[in-house]
CSV table of C-alpha atoms in Angstrom, one decimal:
chain,number,residue,atom,x,y,z
A,456,MET,CA,186.6,63.9,-29.3
A,457,LEU,CA,187.1,65.7,-26.0
A,458,ASN,CA,189.8,68.2,-25.6
A,459,GLY,CA,192.0,68.3,-22.6
A,460,ALA,CA,189.8,70.7,-20.7
A,461,SER,CA,186.7,68.6,-21.3
A,462,ARG,CA,188.5,65.5,-20.1
A,463,SER,CA,189.8,67.2,-17.1
A,464,HIS,CA,186.3,68.5,-16.3
A,465,LEU,CA,184.8,65.0,-16.8
A,466,ALA,CA,187.3,63.4,-14.5
A,467,ASN,CA,186.8,65.9,-11.8
A,468,GLY,CA,182.9,65.2,-12.1
A,469,ALA,CA,183.4,61.4,-11.9
A,470,ALA,CA,185.6,61.8,-8.9
A,471,LEU,CA,183.0,64.0,-7.2
A,472,LEU,CA,180.3,61.3,-8.0
A,473,LEU,CA,182.6,58.6,-6.7
A,474,VAL,CA,183.2,60.5,-3.4
A,475,ILE,CA,179.5,61.3,-3.0
A,476,GLY,CA,178.6,57.6,-3.7
A,477,LEU,CA,181.2,56.4,-1.2
A,478,ALA,CA,180.0,58.9,1.4
A,479,ALA,CA,176.5,57.6,0.8
A,480,VAL,CA,177.7,53.9,1.2
A,481,LEU,CA,179.6,54.8,4.3
A,482,THR,CA,176.6,56.7,5.6
A,483,THR,CA,174.2,53.8,4.9
A,484,GLY,CA,176.7,51.4,6.4
A,485,GLY,CA,176.9,53.6,9.5
A,486,THR,CA,173.3,53.7,10.1
A,487,LEU,CA,173.0,49.9,9.4
A,488,ALA,CA,175.8,49.2,11.8
A,489,THR,CA,174.1,51.5,14.4
A,490,ALA,CA,170.9,49.9,13.9
A,491,GLU,CA,172.3,46.5,14.1
A,492,HIS,CA,174.1,47.4,17.3
A,493,ARG,CA,170.8,48.7,18.8
A,494,MET,CA,169.0,45.5,18.0
A,495,LEU,CA,171.7,43.4,19.6
A,496,GLY,CA,171.8,45.8,22.5
A,497,THR,CA,168.1,45.5,23.5
A,498,PRO,CA,168.2,41.7,23.7
A,499,THR,CA,171.3,41.6,25.8
A,500,SER,CA,169.6,44.0,28.2
A,501,THR,CA,166.6,41.5,28.4
A,502,PRO,CA,168.9,39.1,30.2
A,503,THR,CA,169.0,41.6,33.0
A,504,VAL,CA,165.2,41.4,33.0
A,505,THR,CA,165.4,37.6,33.3
A,506,ASN,CA,167.6,38.4,36.3
A,507,THR,CA,164.3,39.4,37.8
A,508,PRO,CA,164.5,35.9,39.3
A,509,THR,CA,162.5,37.6,42.0
A,510,PRO,CA,160.7,34.3,41.3
A,511,THR,CA,163.9,32.7,42.9
A,512,ALA,CA,163.1,35.1,45.8
A,513,THR,CA,160.2,32.8,46.1
A,514,THR,CA,162.8,30.7,47.8
A,515,THR,CA,161.9,32.7,50.8
A,516,PRO,CA,158.4,31.0,50.9
A,517,THR,CA,160.5,27.8,50.8
A,518,PHE,CA,161.6,29.0,54.3
A,519,THR,CA,158.1,28.3,55.3
A,520,PRO,CA,159.3,24.8,56.1
A,521,THR,CA,160.7,26.2,59.3
A,522,PRO,CA,157.1,27.1,60.4
A,523,THR,CA,156.3,23.5,59.6
A,524,PHE,CA,158.6,22.8,62.5
A,525,THR,CA,155.9,24.2,64.8
A,526,PRO,CA,153.7,21.2,64.0
A,527,THR,CA,156.6,19.0,65.2
A,528,ARG,CA,156.3,21.0,68.3
A,529,THR,CA,152.7,20.0,68.7
A,530,PRO,CA,154.2,17.3,71.1
A,531,THR,CA,153.3,19.9,73.7
A,532,PRO,CA,149.6,19.3,73.0
A,533,THR,CA,150.3,15.6,73.1
A,534,SER,CA,151.7,16.1,76.6
A,535,THR,CA,148.1,17.0,77.6
A,536,PRO,CA,147.7,13.2,78.4
A,537,THR,CA,149.4,14.1,81.6
A,538,PRO,CA,146.1,15.6,82.9
A,539,THR,CA,144.5,12.1,82.1
A,540,VAL,CA,147.0,10.7,84.6
A,541,THR,CA,145.3,12.6,87.5
A,542,PRO,CA,142.1,10.4,87.4
A,543,THR,CA,144.4,7.5,88.5
A,544,VAL,CA,145.1,9.4,91.7
A,545,ALA,CA,141.5,8.9,92.7
A,546,THR,CA,141.5,5.2,93.9
A,547,PRO,CA,138.6,2.9,92.8
A,548,THR,CA,135.5,3.2,95.0
A,549,PRO,CA,135.3,-0.2,96.5
A,550,GLU,CA,139.1,-0.5,97.0
A,551,SER,CA,139.4,2.9,98.8
A,552,ALA,CA,136.6,2.0,101.2
A,553,SER,CA,138.2,-1.4,102.0
A,554,ALA,CA,141.6,0.3,102.4
A,555,HIS,CA,140.6,1.8,105.8
A,556,LEU,CA,139.3,-1.4,107.4
A,557,TRP,CA,142.1,-1.4,110.0
A,558,LEU,CA,140.9,-0.4,113.4
A,559,LEU,CA,140.8,-3.2,116.0
A,560,ALA,CA,137.8,-3.6,118.4
A,561,PRO,CA,138.1,-1.4,121.4
A,562,ILE,CA,136.6,-4.0,123.7
A,563,GLY,CA,138.5,-7.1,124.5
A,564,PRO,CA,137.5,-10.8,123.9
A,565,ASP,CA,136.9,-11.3,127.7
A,566,ALA,CA,134.3,-8.6,127.9
A,567,THR,CA,130.7,-9.7,128.8
A,568,GLY,CA,129.0,-7.1,126.7
A,569,ASP,CA,129.2,-6.0,123.0
A,570,ARG,CA,132.4,-6.4,121.0
A,571,GLN,CA,130.6,-4.9,117.9
A,572,PRO,CA,128.7,-1.6,117.5
A,573,GLN,CA,125.1,-2.0,118.3
A,574,SER,CA,122.9,-2.0,115.3
A,575,TYR,CA,119.7,-0.5,117.1
A,576,PHE,CA,121.4,3.0,117.4
A,577,PRO,CA,123.9,3.0,114.5
A,578,TYR,CA,125.9,5.9,113.1
A,579,GLY,CA,123.5,8.6,111.8
A,580,ALA,CA,120.5,7.5,113.8
A,581,THR,CA,118.4,9.8,116.0
A,582,GLY,CA,116.1,7.0,117.6
A,583,GLY,CA,113.2,8.3,115.7
A,584,GLY,CA,114.0,12.0,116.6
A,585,LYS,CA,114.4,11.4,120.3
A,586,TYR,CA,118.2,11.8,120.4
A,587,HIS,CA,121.0,13.8,118.9
A,588,LEU,CA,122.1,12.6,115.5
A,589,HIS,CA,124.6,9.8,116.3
A,590,HIS,CA,128.3,10.4,115.2
A,591,GLY,CA,129.8,7.2,116.2
A,592,GLY,CA,129.2,3.5,117.3
A,593,ASP,CA,128.2,2.3,120.7
A,594,TYR,CA,129.4,-0.9,122.7
A,595,MET,CA,127.1,-1.6,125.6
A,596,ASN,CA,129.2,-3.0,128.4
A,597,PRO,CA,129.2,-3.0,132.1
A,598,ALA,CA,130.9,-0.1,134.0
A,599,GLY,CA,134.6,-0.6,134.4
A,600,THR,CA,135.1,-2.7,131.3
A,601,PRO,CA,138.6,-1.9,129.9
A,602,VAL,CA,138.6,0.3,126.8
A,603,LEU,CA,141.5,-0.6,124.4
A,604,ALA,CA,143.3,1.6,121.8
A,605,ALA,CA,141.8,0.7,118.4
A,606,ALA,CA,145.2,1.6,116.7
A,607,SER,CA,148.6,3.1,117.5
A,608,GLY,CA,148.8,6.8,118.0
A,609,THR,CA,149.4,9.8,120.3
A,610,VAL,CA,146.9,11.1,122.8
A,611,ILE,CA,146.1,14.7,122.1
A,612,VAL,CA,143.0,15.0,124.5
A,613,ALA,CA,142.7,13.2,127.9
A,614,GLY,CA,140.1,14.4,130.6
A,615,ASN,CA,136.7,15.7,130.1
A,616,ASP,CA,135.0,18.2,127.8
A,617,LYS,CA,133.3,20.5,130.4
A,618,THR,CA,135.3,23.6,129.2
A,619,THR,CA,136.4,22.6,125.7
A,620,VAL,CA,133.6,21.5,123.3
A,621,TYR,CA,134.6,18.3,121.3
A,622,GLY,CA,130.9,17.4,120.5
A,623,LEU,CA,127.6,19.2,120.2
A,624,GLU,CA,127.9,21.0,123.5
A,625,PRO,CA,130.0,21.1,126.7
A,626,ASP,CA,130.0,17.8,128.8
A,627,PHE,CA,128.7,15.9,125.7
A,628,TYR,CA,131.2,13.1,125.8
A,629,GLY,CA,132.0,13.4,129.5
A,630,ASN,CA,135.4,11.7,130.2
A,631,LEU,CA,137.0,11.3,126.9
A,632,VAL,CA,140.3,10.4,125.0
A,633,ILE,CA,141.2,11.5,121.5
A,634,GLN,CA,144.1,9.9,119.6
A,635,GLU,CA,145.8,11.1,116.4
A,636,LEU,CA,146.7,7.9,114.7
A,637,ASP,CA,150.2,7.1,113.5
A,638,ARG,CA,148.8,5.8,110.3
A,639,GLN,CA,147.1,8.3,107.9
A,640,PHE,CA,144.6,7.7,105.1
A,641,GLN,CA,145.7,8.9,101.7
A,642,GLY,CA,147.9,11.3,103.4
A,643,ARG,CA,145.1,12.6,105.6
A,644,PRO,CA,145.2,12.7,109.5
A,645,VAL,CA,142.8,10.3,111.2
A,646,TYR,CA,141.5,10.7,114.8
A,647,VAL,CA,139.8,8.3,117.1
A,648,LEU,CA,137.6,9.4,120.2
A,649,TYR,CA,136.6,7.2,123.1
A,650,GLY,CA,133.6,8.7,124.9
A,651,HIS,CA,131.5,8.4,128.1
A,652,MET,CA,134.2,6.7,130.1
A,653,SER,CA,134.1,6.4,133.9
A,654,GLN,CA,137.9,6.6,134.0
A,655,VAL,CA,140.8,8.0,131.8
A,656,ASN,CA,144.0,6.0,132.1
A,657,VAL,CA,146.2,8.0,129.8
A,658,ARG,CA,147.7,11.5,129.5
A,659,VAL,CA,148.1,14.1,126.7
A,660,GLY,CA,151.4,13.3,124.6
A,661,GLN,CA,151.4,9.6,125.5
A,662,HIS,CA,151.9,7.2,122.6
A,663,LEU,CA,149.7,4.2,122.7
A,664,ASP,CA,150.0,0.9,120.8
A,665,ALA,CA,146.9,-1.0,119.6
A,666,GLY,CA,145.4,-2.9,122.4
A,667,GLU,CA,146.7,-0.7,125.3
A,668,VAL,CA,144.2,0.3,127.9
A,669,VAL,CA,142.8,3.9,127.4
A,670,GLY,CA,140.2,4.0,130.2
A,671,ARG,CA,137.0,2.3,131.5
A,672,VAL,CA,133.6,2.1,130.2
A,673,GLY,CA,131.0,4.4,131.9
A,674,ALA,CA,128.1,6.7,131.5
A,675,THR,CA,129.5,10.3,131.8
A,676,GLY,CA,128.4,13.1,129.6
A,677,VAL,CA,125.1,12.7,127.5
A,678,ALA,CA,124.7,9.0,127.8
A,679,ILE,CA,122.0,6.5,128.6
A,680,GLY,CA,123.5,3.5,130.4
A,681,ASN,CA,127.0,2.3,130.4
A,682,HIS,CA,128.7,2.1,127.0
A,683,LEU,CA,131.6,3.1,124.9
A,684,HIS,CA,131.1,5.7,122.3
A,685,LEU,CA,133.8,5.2,119.5
A,686,GLU,CA,134.2,7.8,116.8
A,687,VAL,CA,136.4,8.3,113.7
A,688,ARG,CA,137.3,11.7,112.4
A,689,ILE,CA,139.2,12.4,109.3
A,690,ASP,CA,141.1,15.6,108.2
A,691,ALA,CA,140.4,17.6,111.4
A,692,ASN,CA,139.5,16.8,115.0
A,693,THR,CA,136.0,18.3,114.9
A,694,TYR,CA,132.6,17.0,115.4
A,695,GLN,CA,131.7,17.9,111.8
A,696,ASN,CA,134.5,15.6,110.4
A,697,THR,CA,133.2,12.2,111.5
A,698,ARG,CA,132.7,9.1,109.3
A,699,ASN,CA,130.9,5.9,110.0
A,700,VAL,CA,133.2,4.0,112.3
A,701,ALA,CA,131.8,0.7,111.0
A,702,LEU,CA,133.7,1.4,107.7
A,703,TRP,CA,137.0,1.6,109.7
A,704,LEU,CA,136.8,-1.4,111.9
A,705,ARG,CA,138.6,-4.5,110.7
A,706,PRO,CA,136.2,-7.5,110.2
A,707,ASP,CA,137.0,-10.7,111.9
A,708,PRO,CA,138.7,-13.4,109.7
A,709,GLY,CA,136.3,-14.6,107.1
A,710,GLN,CA,134.0,-11.5,107.4
A,711,GLY,CA,133.4,-8.4,105.2
A,712,VAL,CA,131.1,-5.3,105.3
A,713,ILE,CA,127.9,-4.3,103.6
A,714,ALA,CA,127.5,-0.7,102.7
A,715,GLY,CA,124.5,0.8,100.7
A,716,LEU,CA,122.4,3.6,99.6
A,717,LEU,CA,118.7,3.8,99.7
A,718,VAL,CA,117.3,6.5,97.5
A,719,ASP,CA,114.0,7.5,95.9
A,720,ALA,CA,113.3,7.7,92.1
A,721,LYS,CA,115.0,11.1,91.9
A,722,GLY,CA,118.1,9.9,93.7
A,723,LYS,CA,117.4,11.5,97.0
A,724,PRO,CA,118.5,9.6,100.1
A,725,ILE,CA,115.6,8.2,102.2
A,726,LEU,CA,116.1,8.9,105.9
A,727,GLU,CA,115.9,6.6,109.0
A,728,THR,CA,114.4,3.6,107.1
A,729,PRO,CA,115.0,0.0,108.4
A,730,ILE,CA,117.3,-2.1,106.2
A,731,THR,CA,116.8,-5.8,106.7
A,732,PHE,CA,119.3,-8.6,105.7
A,733,PHE,CA,118.6,-12.3,104.8
A,734,HIS,CA,121.0,-15.1,103.9
A,735,ALA,CA,120.3,-15.8,100.3
A,736,ALA,CA,119.8,-19.5,101.1
A,737,GLU,CA,117.0,-18.5,103.6
A,738,PRO,CA,115.2,-15.5,102.0
A,739,GLY,CA,112.2,-15.8,104.3
A,740,LYS,CA,114.3,-15.8,107.6
A,741,TRP,CA,115.2,-12.3,109.0
A,742,TRP,CA,118.8,-12.3,110.0
A,743,ARG,CA,120.0,-8.7,110.9
A,744,GLN,CA,118.9,-5.1,110.6
A,745,THR,CA,120.2,-1.5,110.7
A,746,GLN,CA,118.8,1.7,109.4
A,747,THR,CA,119.6,4.6,107.0
A,748,TYR,CA,121.1,7.8,108.2
A,749,GLY,CA,119.0,10.7,109.5
A,750,GLN,CA,118.9,14.3,108.5
A,751,GLY,CA,121.7,16.6,109.5
A,752,ASP,CA,125.5,17.1,109.4
A,753,ILE,CA,126.3,13.5,108.9
A,754,ASN,CA,129.0,12.4,106.4
A,755,GLY,CA,129.0,9.3,104.2
A,756,ASP,CA,132.4,7.7,103.1
A,757,ASP,CA,134.2,9.9,100.6
A,758,ALA,CA,134.2,7.1,98.1
A,759,LEU,CA,131.0,5.4,98.7
A,760,GLY,CA,128.5,8.1,99.7
A,761,GLU,CA,126.5,5.4,101.6
A,762,ASN,CA,123.6,6.0,104.0
A,763,PHE,CA,123.6,2.5,105.8
A,764,VAL,CA,126.4,0.1,106.9
A,765,LEU,CA,126.4,-3.3,108.3
A,766,PRO,CA,129.8,-4.5,109.7
A,767,TYR,CA,131.2,-8.0,110.7
A,768,VAL,CA,129.2,-9.9,108.0
A,769,PRO,CA,130.4,-13.4,107.3
A,770,ALA,CA,131.4,-13.9,103.6
A,771,GLY,CA,128.5,-15.3,101.5
A,772,GLU,CA,125.4,-14.3,99.5
A,773,TYR,CA,122.8,-12.0,101.0
A,774,ILE,CA,119.5,-10.3,100.2
A,775,VAL,CA,119.1,-6.7,101.3
A,776,LYS,CA,115.6,-5.4,101.8
A,777,ALA,CA,113.9,-2.0,102.4
A,778,LYS,CA,110.3,-1.2,102.8
A,779,VAL,CA,109.3,2.2,101.6
A,780,GLY,CA,105.6,3.0,101.8
A,781,ASP,CA,103.7,-0.2,101.0
A,782,LYS,CA,106.4,-1.6,98.6
A,783,SER,CA,109.5,-3.7,99.4
A,784,TYR,CA,112.7,-3.3,97.4
A,785,THR,CA,115.4,-6.0,97.4
A,786,GLN,CA,118.9,-6.5,96.0
A,787,HIS,CA,121.3,-9.4,96.1
A,788,VAL,CA,124.9,-8.8,97.4
A,789,THR,CA,128.0,-11.0,97.7
A,790,VAL,CA,130.3,-10.5,100.6
A,791,VAL,CA,134.0,-11.1,100.2
A,792,PRO,CA,136.4,-11.5,103.3
A,793,GLY,CA,138.1,-8.2,104.2
A,794,GLU,CA,136.1,-6.3,101.6
A,795,VAL,CA,133.3,-3.7,101.4
A,796,ALA,CA,130.3,-4.9,99.3
A,797,PHE,CA,128.2,-2.1,98.0
A,798,VAL,CA,124.5,-2.3,97.2
A,799,ARG,CA,122.0,0.4,95.9
A,800,LEU,CA,118.3,0.4,96.4
A,801,VAL,CA,116.0,2.7,94.4
A,802,ALA,CA,112.5,3.0,95.6
A,803,GLY,CA,109.7,4.0,93.4
A,804,LYS,CA,110.8,2.4,90.3
């Protein structure tokens, strides 16, 4: 049996144990609470890591669609077709040659001589090297035959060429007239020269209509016999700017023109060679003849690049023949009224 002191001592010990136990529980509960708080704290801080939607900053790549707008601006390359429009500025070869068949005959229908350029001494001929390279077409007629304006235009030269050179040398054309035509070709100025006249009937600055009298046939300057020398110049009024007048003269109704090129197997033009023409219905019967151009500063048509021309050809079927060495070369050609028919002969093939 415990006395009062023992009981009091035991009670004090139990109270002390109870306080120690409670402190231990509170202490344990405190650490658990703190540990639990830390565990919950770290996950909630991981959401801030998931805020590293720096991936969603990959939306800035989705702004790369704006670069894809530059493909739609590739219409600027597709506007490169506009260069392909420029070829259409160059007119088709036969069409452009036919387009300048508009000069009228400079010799009237009542004349007793030629109304067409002579084929024995055509443009580009030298007469086998005996004469200067011919830059025009000749009309053999008696002295005094009226020379008519081949087109409307203004007289820019009237008189002679003794002091001012319009040909190869002074006094080359003798009495002459040069007209700048009203009509241009593809925006380029065109000039017509009338040479070797016995008389000049116009003055500088005078405007002439087609068919008006320019002067009279003669043999002044470097000329053999009475004739008119008719010349066409394009771009500039110079001896170096001539073209074959036969490709500028308007054919009579129902007629056309034959232009052609005679070349060797390497494509080089063959000089001063006779070109003979036959009606296709009569291949053995010689009809007309001309010859190819000679060597020198002679120009073919810009579109055709020909080296022979036969004007005033009635519409129909023809055979064109050239003899080179001991061989003959032929081509068939169809002439249409008001048009230029082109033929190419290649020797050595």
